Amino acid sequence: MYACLVGKGITFDSGGYSIKQTAFMDSMKSDMGGAATVTGALAFAITRGLNKRVKLFLCCADNLISGNAFKLGDIITYRNGKKVEVMNTDAEGRLVLADGLIDASAQKPEMIIDAATLTGAAKTALG
């Protein structure tokens, strides 16, 4: 396996139980930019003659309030045994992206490339 491409694809993000303000929700159907980016990148590479094996992992979900939604304090156990406590249901992007990265890692590729719209986290990290 040459590479795995992993993209975050949140189809709609209300914030879950840590609900967003209405003014910030109208653009949350665009929270799938990472999945769109890696899909487009693979399509471009194929049209340019890519002759290596590449796997595409699209981490798609929505983040809504429902009886099945995760709640503050829930513990998520990933397939690799790592556990994460949910402290903010509006931080779902990194949770679904982690799932894809874990699956991609299991393929033992030469490289993994991921893409995601993690704007809140990026602002905090980079200022």
Coordinates of C-alpha atoms in Angstrom, one line a residue:
M1 CA 0.0 0.0 0.0
Y2 CA 1.5 3.3 -1.1
A3 CA -0.8 5.8 0.6
C4 CA -4.0 6.4 2.5
L5 CA -5.9 9.6 2.1
V6 CA -8.2 10.4 5.1
G7 CA -10.8 13.2 5.0
K8 CA -13.2 14.5 7.6
G9 CA -16.7 14.7 6.1
I10 CA -19.2 16.1 8.6
T11 CA -22.3 16.5 6.5
F12 CA -24.0 18.8 9.0
D13 CA -22.7 20.1 12.3
S14 CA -25.3 21.6 14.8
G15 CA -22.8 21.2 17.6
G16 CA -24.7 18.3 19.1
Y17 CA -25.7 18.9 22.7
S18 CA -23.0 21.7 22.8
I19 CA -25.2 23.4 20.3
K20 CA -23.9 26.2 18.0
Q21 CA -25.6 29.6 17.8
T22 CA -28.0 29.8 14.9
A23 CA -25.8 32.4 13.1
F24 CA -23.0 29.9 13.0
M25 CA -25.0 27.0 11.8
D26 CA -25.8 28.1 8.3
S27 CA -22.4 27.2 6.9
M28 CA -22.1 23.9 8.8
K29 CA -23.1 21.9 5.7
S30 CA -19.6 22.8 4.4
D31 CA -17.9 20.9 7.2
M32 CA -17.1 18.2 4.8
G33 CA -14.2 20.0 3.1
G34 CA -11.6 17.5 4.2
A35 CA -13.5 14.6 2.6
A36 CA -14.0 16.6 -0.6
T37 CA -10.4 17.6 -0.7
V38 CA -8.9 14.1 -0.5
T39 CA -11.5 12.8 -3.0
G40 CA -10.6 15.5 -5.5
A41 CA -6.9 14.9 -4.9
L42 CA -7.2 11.2 -5.6
A43 CA -9.3 11.9 -8.8
F44 CA -6.7 14.4 -9.9
A45 CA -3.8 11.9 -9.3
I46 CA -5.7 9.2 -11.2
T47 CA -6.2 11.5 -14.2
R48 CA -2.4 12.4 -14.1
G49 CA -1.5 8.7 -14.3
L50 CA -1.2 7.5 -10.7
N51 CA 0.0 3.9 -10.8
K52 CA 0.3 3.2 -7.1
R53 CA -2.3 1.7 -4.7
V54 CA -4.0 4.4 -2.7
K55 CA -6.9 3.9 -0.3
L56 CA -9.5 6.6 0.4
F57 CA -11.0 6.9 3.9
L58 CA -14.0 9.3 4.1
C59 CA -14.9 9.9 7.7
C60 CA -18.6 11.0 7.2
A61 CA -21.2 11.7 9.9
D62 CA -23.5 14.4 11.0
N63 CA -23.5 16.0 14.5
L64 CA -27.1 16.4 15.7
I65 CA -29.1 16.2 18.8
S66 CA -30.9 12.8 19.0
G67 CA -31.5 9.8 21.3
N68 CA -28.3 8.3 19.8
A69 CA -26.1 11.4 20.1
F70 CA -23.1 11.3 22.3
K71 CA -23.2 13.4 25.4
L72 CA -20.8 15.3 27.7
G73 CA -18.9 12.8 29.8
D74 CA -19.4 9.9 27.4
I75 CA -16.3 7.7 26.9
I76 CA -15.5 6.5 23.3
T77 CA -13.3 3.5 22.9
Y78 CA -11.6 3.2 19.5
R79 CA -10.7 -0.1 17.8
N80 CA -7.1 0.3 18.9
G81 CA -8.1 0.5 22.6
K82 CA -7.6 4.2 23.0
K83 CA -10.3 5.9 25.0
V84 CA -11.5 9.5 24.8
E85 CA -13.9 11.4 27.1
V86 CA -16.2 13.7 25.3
M87 CA -16.0 17.2 27.0
N88 CA -17.6 19.2 24.1
T89 CA -19.9 17.6 21.6
D90 CA -19.0 20.3 19.1
A91 CA -15.5 18.9 18.8
E92 CA -16.7 15.9 16.8
G93 CA -14.4 16.4 13.8
R94 CA -11.3 15.2 15.5
L95 CA -13.2 12.1 16.9
V96 CA -14.3 11.0 13.4
L97 CA -11.0 11.9 11.9
A98 CA -9.2 9.7 14.5
D99 CA -11.4 6.8 13.5
G100 CA -10.3 7.1 9.9
L101 CA -6.6 7.6 10.9
I102 CA -6.7 4.4 13.0
D103 CA -8.2 2.4 10.2
A104 CA -5.7 3.9 7.7
S105 CA -2.8 3.1 10.1
A106 CA -3.8 -0.6 10.2
Q107 CA -3.2 -0.7 6.4
K108 CA 0.5 0.0 7.0
P109 CA 0.9 2.4 4.1
E110 CA 4.1 4.3 3.3
M111 CA 2.3 7.5 4.0
I112 CA -1.0 8.9 5.4
I113 CA -2.3 12.3 4.3
D114 CA -5.3 13.7 6.1
A115 CA -7.5 16.8 5.5
A116 CA -10.1 18.4 7.7
T117 CA -11.8 21.6 8.5
L118 CA -10.8 21.9 12.2
T119 CA -11.1 25.7 12.3
G120 CA -11.7 26.1 16.0
A121 CA -8.8 23.9 16.9
A122 CA -6.5 25.5 14.3
K123 CA -7.3 29.0 15.7
T124 CA -6.4 27.8 19.2
A125 CA -3.2 26.1 18.0
L126 CA -2.0 28.8 15.6
G127 CA -3.5 31.9 17.0

